[in-house]
Amino acid sequence: MKKIKLGNSELEVGEISLGCMRIHELGKREAANVIENAMEVGVDLFDHADIYGSGKSEEVFSEAISMNDDVREKMKLQTKCGIRKGFFDFSREHILESVEGSLRRLKTDYIDSLLLHRPDALMEPEEVAEAFSILRESGKVRHFGVSNQNPMQIELLQKYLDEDLIVNQMQLSVVHTPMIDAGFNVNMSHDPAIVRDSNVLDYCRLNDITVQAWSPFQHGMIEGPFVGNKEFPEVNAKLQELAEKKGVTDSAIATAWILRHPATIQPVVGTMNQQRLRDIVKASDIELTREEWYELYRAAGNELP
């Protein structure tokens, strides 16, 4: 698999990562097989969050592979914090407490990248900066990022930090494209022209922040997959057409659509099916033509002005 660097850091990872939200649903041996299979095909960034399985996903992950120094040095671990039951919490105390919990559950001494999970309207950036400084200086977290934040939220936080944020994790798939739509519809008065995210994709490109695409096969927020879903006939027909043309699966084509964007976006795929992951990572060897990329965009129901 091709490698990318996260932001302007030294972290070099496979361009497709594995989201571990559902790994707590697996038994220990099955979870170990999923992780080992991922690493065999070049996936070495594993994305967690303290809320996944109420912490159980991190526990199952580390127990499945009998986490030790030899295993740890072969992978990059990313986790997220800030979502609590009924509210968001970017307080210094919660960030520090959350990281301690993740380190304990993952059985590791450090996190490669820690993301703030969803914006907290009550965020005090000085507090976040203090927490990040403590974590960095103690060696418990090496790099920091955010999730689902717009440019001004990032700017506000960045003002108080001593290091650059390297990741912004955002929802993106061929059927969920608000980050892209407004760029086509400049100075127009219909709905696709509405800038819903303050041009976050261009902002991240300008500031060397890697966009990680969560739910690359989902429609809505977490309403289910669009790939193979009869409610999305046009885009699935085009996915299947290109899949047959290039000798891969429809999910690989949906992934290749994201990878084709010059922003160097990293898809976070959440499949726990070993063969499906093997099929998906073949997207790393495919480059859609400009015409094919636009055909998929239009097949998903988007109109060009």
mmCIF file of C-alpha atoms in Angstrom:
data_model
loop_
_atom_site.group_PDB
_atom_site.id
_atom_site.type_symbol
_atom_site.label_atom_id
_atom_site.label_comp_id
_atom_site.label_asym_id
_atom_site.label_seq_id
_atom_site.Cartn_x
_atom_site.Cartn_y
_atom_site.Cartn_z
ATOM 1 C CA MET A 1 0.000 0.000 0.000
ATOM 2 C CA LYS A 2 1.121 3.556 -0.689
ATOM 3 C CA LYS A 3 2.315 5.568 2.305
ATOM 4 C CA ILE A 4 1.428 9.102 3.345
ATOM 5 C CA LYS A 5 2.579 11.423 6.119
ATOM 6 C CA LEU A 6 0.059 12.737 8.612
ATOM 7 C CA GLY A 7 0.123 16.521 8.417
ATOM 8 C CA ASN A 8 3.640 17.879 8.697
ATOM 9 C CA SER A 9 4.676 15.190 11.197
ATOM 10 C CA GLU A 10 7.134 12.354 10.772
ATOM 11 C CA LEU A 11 4.309 9.802 11.075
ATOM 12 C CA GLU A 12 4.311 7.743 7.885
ATOM 13 C CA VAL A 13 1.327 5.436 7.550
ATOM 14 C CA GLY A 14 -0.598 3.446 4.989
ATOM 15 C CA GLU A 15 -2.976 5.676 3.047
ATOM 16 C CA ILE A 16 -5.955 3.618 4.279
ATOM 17 C CA SER A 17 -6.535 3.153 8.007
ATOM 18 C CA LEU A 18 -8.750 0.853 10.058
ATOM 19 C CA GLY A 19 -11.463 2.243 12.313
ATOM 20 C CA CYS A 20 -11.891 0.069 15.403
ATOM 21 C CA MET A 21 -15.306 1.218 16.614
ATOM 22 C CA ARG A 22 -16.854 -2.252 16.242
ATOM 23 C CA ILE A 23 -13.936 -4.457 17.248
ATOM 24 C CA HIS A 24 -15.428 -4.939 20.729
ATOM 25 C CA GLU A 25 -18.132 -7.054 19.068
ATOM 26 C CA LEU A 26 -15.546 -9.710 18.184
ATOM 27 C CA GLY A 27 -14.002 -12.495 20.198
ATOM 28 C CA LYS A 28 -10.306 -12.341 21.037
ATOM 29 C CA ARG A 29 -9.146 -14.705 18.273
ATOM 30 C CA GLU A 30 -11.365 -13.094 15.658
ATOM 31 C CA ALA A 31 -10.160 -9.620 16.651
ATOM 32 C CA ALA A 32 -6.537 -10.791 16.442
ATOM 33 C CA ASN A 33 -7.167 -12.110 12.936
ATOM 34 C CA VAL A 34 -8.659 -8.771 11.878
ATOM 35 C CA ILE A 35 -5.653 -6.824 13.173
ATOM 36 C CA GLU A 36 -3.074 -9.221 11.750
ATOM 37 C CA ASN A 37 -4.841 -9.257 8.390
ATOM 38 C CA ALA A 38 -4.863 -5.456 8.327
ATOM 39 C CA MET A 39 -1.134 -5.254 8.961
ATOM 40 C CA GLU A 40 -0.426 -7.891 6.327
ATOM 41 C CA VAL A 41 -2.054 -5.700 3.670
ATOM 42 C CA GLY A 42 -0.298 -2.506 4.784
ATOM 43 C CA VAL A 43 -2.832 -0.979 7.172
ATOM 44 C CA ASP A 44 -0.826 0.245 10.153
ATOM 45 C CA LEU A 45 -2.887 3.133 11.600
ATOM 46 C CA PHE A 46 -5.634 1.957 13.919
ATOM 47 C CA ASP A 47 -8.257 4.548 14.833
ATOM 48 C CA HIS A 48 -9.915 4.366 18.255
ATOM 49 C CA ALA A 49 -11.969 6.569 20.568
ATOM 50 C CA ASP A 50 -12.593 6.362 24.284
ATOM 51 C CA ILE A 51 -16.334 5.994 23.636
ATOM 52 C CA TYR A 52 -16.109 3.080 21.192
ATOM 53 C CA GLY A 53 -17.807 0.236 22.977
ATOM 54 C CA SER A 54 -17.596 2.395 26.125
ATOM 55 C CA GLY A 55 -13.867 1.719 26.126
ATOM 56 C CA LYS A 56 -14.223 -1.970 25.349
ATOM 57 C CA SER A 57 -12.888 -1.585 21.794
ATOM 58 C CA GLU A 58 -9.504 -0.399 23.066
ATOM 59 C CA GLU A 59 -9.393 -3.273 25.566
ATOM 60 C CA VAL A 60 -10.285 -5.941 23.023
ATOM 61 C CA PHE A 61 -7.715 -4.545 20.584
ATOM 62 C CA SER A 62 -4.790 -4.759 22.998
ATOM 63 C CA GLU A 63 -5.810 -8.099 24.477
ATOM 64 C CA ALA A 64 -6.283 -9.658 21.042
ATOM 65 C CA ILE A 65 -2.707 -9.002 19.986
ATOM 66 C CA SER A 66 -1.140 -9.409 23.442
ATOM 67 C CA MET A 67 0.229 -5.882 23.165
ATOM 68 C CA ASN A 68 3.980 -5.691 23.692
ATOM 69 C CA ASP A 69 6.874 -3.523 22.532
ATOM 70 C CA ASP A 70 7.547 -5.596 19.414
ATOM 71 C CA VAL A 71 3.935 -5.366 18.259
ATOM 72 C CA ARG A 72 3.582 -1.735 19.269
ATOM 73 C CA GLU A 73 6.493 -0.480 17.169
ATOM 74 C CA LYS A 74 4.892 -1.896 14.016
ATOM 75 C CA MET A 75 1.703 0.147 14.292
ATOM 76 C CA LYS A 76 0.390 3.654 14.873
ATOM 77 C CA LEU A 77 -2.393 4.125 17.416
ATOM 78 C CA GLN A 78 -4.821 7.007 17.235
ATOM 79 C CA THR A 79 -7.598 7.668 19.699
ATOM 80 C CA LYS A 80 -10.137 10.409 20.362
ATOM 81 C CA CYS A 81 -11.674 12.027 23.409
ATOM 82 C CA GLY A 82 -14.215 14.698 24.279
ATOM 83 C CA ILE A 83 -17.609 13.008 23.877
ATOM 84 C CA ARG A 84 -19.366 12.215 27.127
ATOM 85 C CA LYS A 85 -22.910 11.056 27.796
ATOM 86 C CA GLY A 86 -25.105 13.977 26.757
ATOM 87 C CA PHE A 87 -22.351 16.570 26.356
ATOM 88 C CA PHE A 88 -18.904 17.368 24.989
ATOM 89 C CA ASP A 89 -15.957 18.013 27.277
ATOM 90 C CA PHE A 90 -12.612 19.532 26.269
ATOM 91 C CA SER A 91 -11.650 20.414 29.827
ATOM 92 C CA ARG A 92 -8.067 19.867 30.907
ATOM 93 C CA GLU A 93 -9.150 17.315 33.503
ATOM 94 C CA HIS A 94 -11.224 15.256 31.099
ATOM 95 C CA ILE A 95 -8.585 15.187 28.355
ATOM 96 C CA LEU A 96 -5.914 14.004 30.792
ATOM 97 C CA GLU A 97 -8.230 11.460 32.405
ATOM 98 C CA SER A 98 -9.379 10.149 29.034
ATOM 99 C CA VAL A 99 -5.827 9.637 27.787
ATOM 100 C CA GLU A 100 -4.873 7.774 30.954
ATOM 101 C CA GLY A 101 -7.834 5.469 30.373
ATOM 102 C CA SER A 102 -6.914 4.862 26.735
ATOM 103 C CA LEU A 103 -3.275 4.137 27.602
ATOM 104 C CA ARG A 104 -4.393 1.650 30.227
ATOM 105 C CA ARG A 105 -6.883 -0.088 27.945
ATOM 106 C CA LEU A 106 -4.517 -0.159 24.946
ATOM 107 C CA LYS A 107 -1.650 -1.371 27.162
ATOM 108 C CA THR A 108 0.784 1.141 25.712
ATOM 109 C CA ASP A 109 2.965 3.960 27.014
ATOM 110 C CA TYR A 110 2.044 6.429 24.295
ATOM 111 C CA ILE A 111 -0.553 7.429 21.730
ATOM 112 C CA ASP A 112 0.731 8.442 18.297
ATOM 113 C CA SER A 113 -2.111 10.875 17.653
ATOM 114 C CA LEU A 114 -4.893 12.160 19.896
ATOM 115 C CA LEU A 115 -7.919 13.839 18.326
ATOM 116 C CA LEU A 116 -10.559 15.998 19.947
ATOM 117 C CA HIS A 117 -13.824 14.257 19.094
ATOM 118 C CA ARG A 118 -16.556 16.704 17.937
ATOM 119 C CA PRO A 119 -16.367 20.427 18.802
ATOM 120 C CA ASP A 120 -17.081 21.562 22.366
ATOM 121 C CA ALA A 121 -18.881 24.930 22.354
ATOM 122 C CA LEU A 122 -17.532 25.549 25.866
ATOM 123 C CA MET A 123 -13.927 24.877 24.876
ATOM 124 C CA GLU A 124 -11.360 27.066 26.584
ATOM 125 C CA PRO A 125 -8.347 26.753 24.265
ATOM 126 C CA GLU A 126 -5.882 27.650 26.987
ATOM 127 C CA GLU A 127 -7.048 24.597 28.960
ATOM 128 C CA VAL A 128 -6.729 22.324 25.947
ATOM 129 C CA ALA A 129 -3.250 23.701 25.255
ATOM 130 C CA GLU A 130 -2.225 23.023 28.839
ATOM 131 C CA ALA A 131 -3.469 19.441 28.635
ATOM 132 C CA PHE A 132 -1.704 18.890 25.306
ATOM 133 C CA SER A 133 1.524 20.307 26.709
ATOM 134 C CA ILE A 134 1.399 17.975 29.709
ATOM 135 C CA LEU A 135 0.720 14.979 27.488
ATOM 136 C CA ARG A 136 3.421 15.846 24.978
ATOM 137 C CA GLU A 137 6.113 16.591 27.574
ATOM 138 C CA SER A 138 5.335 13.377 29.440
ATOM 139 C CA GLY A 139 5.645 11.402 26.203
ATOM 140 C CA LYS A 140 2.106 10.053 26.515
ATOM 141 C CA VAL A 141 0.890 11.650 23.265
ATOM 142 C CA ARG A 142 3.156 12.460 20.334
ATOM 143 C CA HIS A 143 0.822 14.387 18.026
ATOM 144 C CA PHE A 144 -2.585 16.054 18.164
ATOM 145 C CA GLY A 145 -5.504 16.700 15.878
ATOM 146 C CA VAL A 146 -9.231 17.285 15.794
ATOM 147 C CA SER A 147 -12.351 15.721 14.385
ATOM 148 C CA ASN A 148 -15.344 17.378 12.730
ATOM 149 C CA GLN A 149 -14.037 20.934 13.168
ATOM 150 C CA ASN A 150 -14.189 23.925 10.852
ATOM 151 C CA PRO A 151 -11.276 26.284 10.085
ATOM 152 C CA MET A 152 -12.105 28.923 12.680
ATOM 153 C CA GLN A 153 -12.434 26.334 15.431
ATOM 154 C CA ILE A 154 -9.046 24.970 14.439
ATOM 155 C CA GLU A 155 -7.547 28.474 14.259
ATOM 156 C CA LEU A 156 -8.836 29.317 17.723
ATOM 157 C CA LEU A 157 -7.235 26.238 19.202
ATOM 158 C CA GLN A 158 -4.043 26.501 17.157
ATOM 159 C CA LYS A 159 -3.448 30.033 18.486
ATOM 160 C CA TYR A 160 -2.641 28.589 21.918
ATOM 161 C CA LEU A 161 -0.730 25.467 20.909
ATOM 162 C CA ASP A 162 3.035 24.996 20.652
ATOM 163 C CA GLU A 163 2.679 22.325 17.964
ATOM 164 C CA ASP A 164 0.736 22.022 14.716
ATOM 165 C CA LEU A 165 -2.457 20.017 14.577
ATOM 166 C CA ILE A 166 -1.909 17.243 12.034
ATOM 167 C CA VAL A 167 -5.353 15.694 11.440
ATOM 168 C CA ASN A 168 -8.973 16.724 10.988
ATOM 169 C CA GLN A 169 -11.293 13.733 10.755
ATOM 170 C CA MET A 170 -14.406 14.530 8.688
ATOM 171 C CA GLN A 171 -17.238 12.552 7.163
ATOM 172 C CA LEU A 172 -16.724 12.044 3.428
ATOM 173 C CA SER A 173 -17.973 9.591 0.836
ATOM 174 C CA VAL A 174 -19.124 9.847 -2.758
ATOM 175 C CA VAL A 175 -22.696 10.317 -1.461
ATOM 176 C CA HIS A 176 -21.703 12.763 1.291
ATOM 177 C CA THR A 177 -19.769 15.593 -0.336
ATOM 178 C CA PRO A 178 -20.574 18.968 1.281
ATOM 179 C CA MET A 179 -16.808 19.637 1.578
ATOM 180 C CA ILE A 180 -16.668 19.546 -2.212
ATOM 181 C CA ASP A 181 -20.067 20.747 -3.444
ATOM 182 C CA ALA A 182 -19.795 24.442 -2.638
ATOM 183 C CA GLY A 183 -16.528 24.693 -4.508
ATOM 184 C CA PHE A 184 -18.347 23.938 -7.743
ATOM 185 C CA ASN A 185 -21.170 26.389 -7.088
ATOM 186 C CA VAL A 186 -19.400 29.651 -6.336
ATOM 187 C CA ASN A 187 -21.585 32.777 -6.431
ATOM 188 C CA MET A 188 -24.756 30.793 -7.054
ATOM 189 C CA SER A 189 -27.993 30.925 -5.078
ATOM 190 C CA HIS A 190 -29.115 27.295 -4.904
ATOM 191 C CA ASP A 191 -28.553 24.848 -2.047
ATOM 192 C CA PRO A 192 -25.257 23.267 -3.225
ATOM 193 C CA ALA A 193 -23.673 26.729 -3.137
ATOM 194 C CA ILE A 194 -24.064 26.958 0.634
ATOM 195 C CA VAL A 195 -20.691 26.795 2.360
ATOM 196 C CA ARG A 196 -21.447 24.553 5.330
ATOM 197 C CA ASP A 197 -17.952 24.073 6.696
ATOM 198 C CA SER A 198 -16.041 27.306 6.032
ATOM 199 C CA ASN A 199 -14.089 25.659 3.195
ATOM 200 C CA VAL A 200 -12.461 23.182 5.549
ATOM 201 C CA LEU A 201 -10.972 21.022 2.803
ATOM 202 C CA ASP A 202 -9.052 23.890 1.206
ATOM 203 C CA TYR A 203 -8.068 25.163 4.645
ATOM 204 C CA CYS A 204 -6.585 21.790 5.602
ATOM 205 C CA ARG A 205 -4.662 21.639 2.331
ATOM 206 C CA LEU A 206 -3.259 25.115 2.895
ATOM 207 C CA ASN A 207 -2.199 24.258 6.440
ATOM 208 C CA ASP A 208 -0.821 20.747 5.903
ATOM 209 C CA ILE A 209 -3.559 19.066 7.939
ATOM 210 C CA THR A 210 -4.479 15.571 6.811
ATOM 211 C CA VAL A 211 -8.200 15.036 6.332
ATOM 212 C CA GLN A 212 -9.241 11.573 7.441
ATOM 213 C CA ALA A 213 -12.523 10.463 5.867
ATOM 214 C CA TRP A 214 -14.810 8.627 8.255
ATOM 215 C CA SER A 215 -17.791 6.552 7.060
ATOM 216 C CA PRO A 216 -16.517 6.311 3.465
ATOM 217 C CA PHE A 217 -19.252 3.768 2.624
ATOM 218 C CA GLN A 218 -22.100 5.271 4.643
ATOM 219 C CA HIS A 219 -24.998 7.524 3.757
ATOM 220 C CA GLY A 220 -26.539 9.986 6.165
ATOM 221 C CA MET A 221 -24.612 10.125 9.406
ATOM 222 C CA ILE A 222 -24.631 6.459 10.440
ATOM 223 C CA GLU A 223 -27.730 5.304 8.593
ATOM 224 C CA GLY A 224 -26.079 2.416 6.800
ATOM 225 C CA PRO A 225 -24.019 1.642 3.708
ATOM 226 C CA PHE A 226 -24.827 3.029 0.283
ATOM 227 C CA VAL A 227 -22.573 0.494 -1.453
ATOM 228 C CA GLY A 228 -24.803 -2.320 -2.678
ATOM 229 C CA ASN A 229 -27.888 -0.478 -1.409
ATOM 230 C CA LYS A 230 -30.799 -0.563 -3.882
ATOM 231 C CA GLU A 231 -31.855 2.908 -2.717
ATOM 232 C CA PHE A 232 -28.804 4.270 -4.563
ATOM 233 C CA PRO A 233 -29.129 2.629 -7.988
ATOM 234 C CA GLU A 234 -27.218 5.129 -10.127
ATOM 235 C CA VAL A 235 -24.085 5.386 -8.046
ATOM 236 C CA ASN A 236 -24.013 1.625 -7.484
ATOM 237 C CA ALA A 237 -24.330 0.985 -11.203
ATOM 238 C CA LYS A 238 -21.361 3.253 -11.849
ATOM 239 C CA LEU A 239 -19.360 1.706 -8.993
ATOM 240 C CA GLN A 240 -20.025 -1.745 -10.417
ATOM 241 C CA GLU A 241 -19.148 -0.651 -13.946
ATOM 242 C CA LEU A 242 -15.791 0.727 -12.836
ATOM 243 C CA ALA A 243 -15.164 -2.242 -10.542
ATOM 244 C CA GLU A 244 -15.564 -4.651 -13.438
ATOM 245 C CA LYS A 245 -13.414 -2.464 -15.658
ATOM 246 C CA LYS A 246 -10.542 -2.366 -13.164
ATOM 247 C CA GLY A 247 -10.889 -5.847 -11.686
ATOM 248 C CA VAL A 248 -11.695 -4.809 -8.122
ATOM 249 C CA THR A 249 -14.776 -4.504 -5.888
ATOM 250 C CA ASP A 250 -17.289 -1.684 -5.704
ATOM 251 C CA SER A 251 -15.989 -0.759 -2.234
ATOM 252 C CA ALA A 252 -12.472 -0.425 -3.639
ATOM 253 C CA ILE A 253 -13.791 1.989 -6.254
ATOM 254 C CA ALA A 254 -15.629 4.019 -3.594
ATOM 255 C CA THR A 255 -12.333 4.215 -1.692
ATOM 256 C CA ALA A 256 -10.345 5.076 -4.823
ATOM 257 C CA TRP A 257 -12.747 7.981 -5.403
ATOM 258 C CA ILE A 258 -11.610 9.495 -2.089
ATOM 259 C CA LEU A 259 -7.942 8.723 -2.702
ATOM 260 C CA ARG A 260 -8.083 10.395 -6.132
ATOM 261 C CA HIS A 261 -8.599 13.812 -4.560
ATOM 262 C CA PRO A 262 -5.294 15.738 -4.486
ATOM 263 C CA ALA A 263 -5.742 16.637 -0.795
ATOM 264 C CA THR A 264 -4.210 13.238 0.138
ATOM 265 C CA ILE A 265 -7.262 12.233 2.163
ATOM 266 C CA GLN A 266 -6.936 9.113 4.315
ATOM 267 C CA PRO A 267 -10.061 6.913 4.411
ATOM 268 C CA VAL A 268 -10.882 5.352 7.775
ATOM 269 C CA VAL A 269 -12.648 2.092 6.968
ATOM 270 C CA GLY A 270 -14.489 0.245 9.703
ATOM 271 C CA THR A 271 -14.955 -3.215 8.249
ATOM 272 C CA MET A 272 -14.221 -6.174 10.484
ATOM 273 C CA ASN A 273 -14.459 -8.531 7.499
ATOM 274 C CA GLN A 274 -10.946 -9.666 6.564
ATOM 275 C CA GLN A 275 -11.606 -10.369 2.897
ATOM 276 C CA ARG A 276 -13.491 -7.114 2.465
ATOM 277 C CA LEU A 277 -10.531 -5.191 3.861
ATOM 278 C CA ARG A 278 -8.203 -7.027 1.483
ATOM 279 C CA ASP A 279 -10.483 -6.002 -1.361
ATOM 280 C CA ILE A 280 -10.743 -2.393 -0.192
ATOM 281 C CA VAL A 281 -6.993 -1.787 0.072
ATOM 282 C CA LYS A 282 -6.596 -2.609 -3.612
ATOM 283 C CA ALA A 283 -7.849 0.964 -4.080
ATOM 284 C CA SER A 284 -4.294 2.055 -3.286
ATOM 285 C CA ASP A 285 -3.196 0.642 -6.642
ATOM 286 C CA ILE A 286 -5.994 2.293 -8.625
ATOM 287 C CA GLU A 287 -6.069 5.835 -9.914
ATOM 288 C CA LEU A 288 -9.373 6.919 -11.350
ATOM 289 C CA THR A 289 -9.214 9.214 -14.323
ATOM 290 C CA ARG A 290 -10.570 12.715 -13.960
ATOM 291 C CA GLU A 291 -13.544 11.702 -16.093
ATOM 292 C CA GLU A 292 -14.271 8.617 -13.965
ATOM 293 C CA TRP A 293 -14.081 10.670 -10.758
ATOM 294 C CA TYR A 294 -16.631 13.150 -12.094
ATOM 295 C CA GLU A 295 -18.861 10.362 -13.409
ATOM 296 C CA LEU A 296 -19.098 8.929 -9.890
ATOM 297 C CA TYR A 297 -19.721 12.345 -8.379
ATOM 298 C CA ARG A 298 -22.626 12.924 -10.777
ATOM 299 C CA ALA A 299 -23.957 9.377 -10.380
ATOM 300 C CA ALA A 300 -24.288 10.106 -6.651
ATOM 301 C CA GLY A 301 -26.887 12.754 -7.516
ATOM 302 C CA ASN A 302 -24.668 15.813 -7.768
ATOM 303 C CA GLU A 303 -25.097 18.237 -10.628
ATOM 304 C CA LEU A 304 -22.299 20.325 -12.075
ATOM 305 C CA PRO A 305 -23.183 23.990 -12.750
#
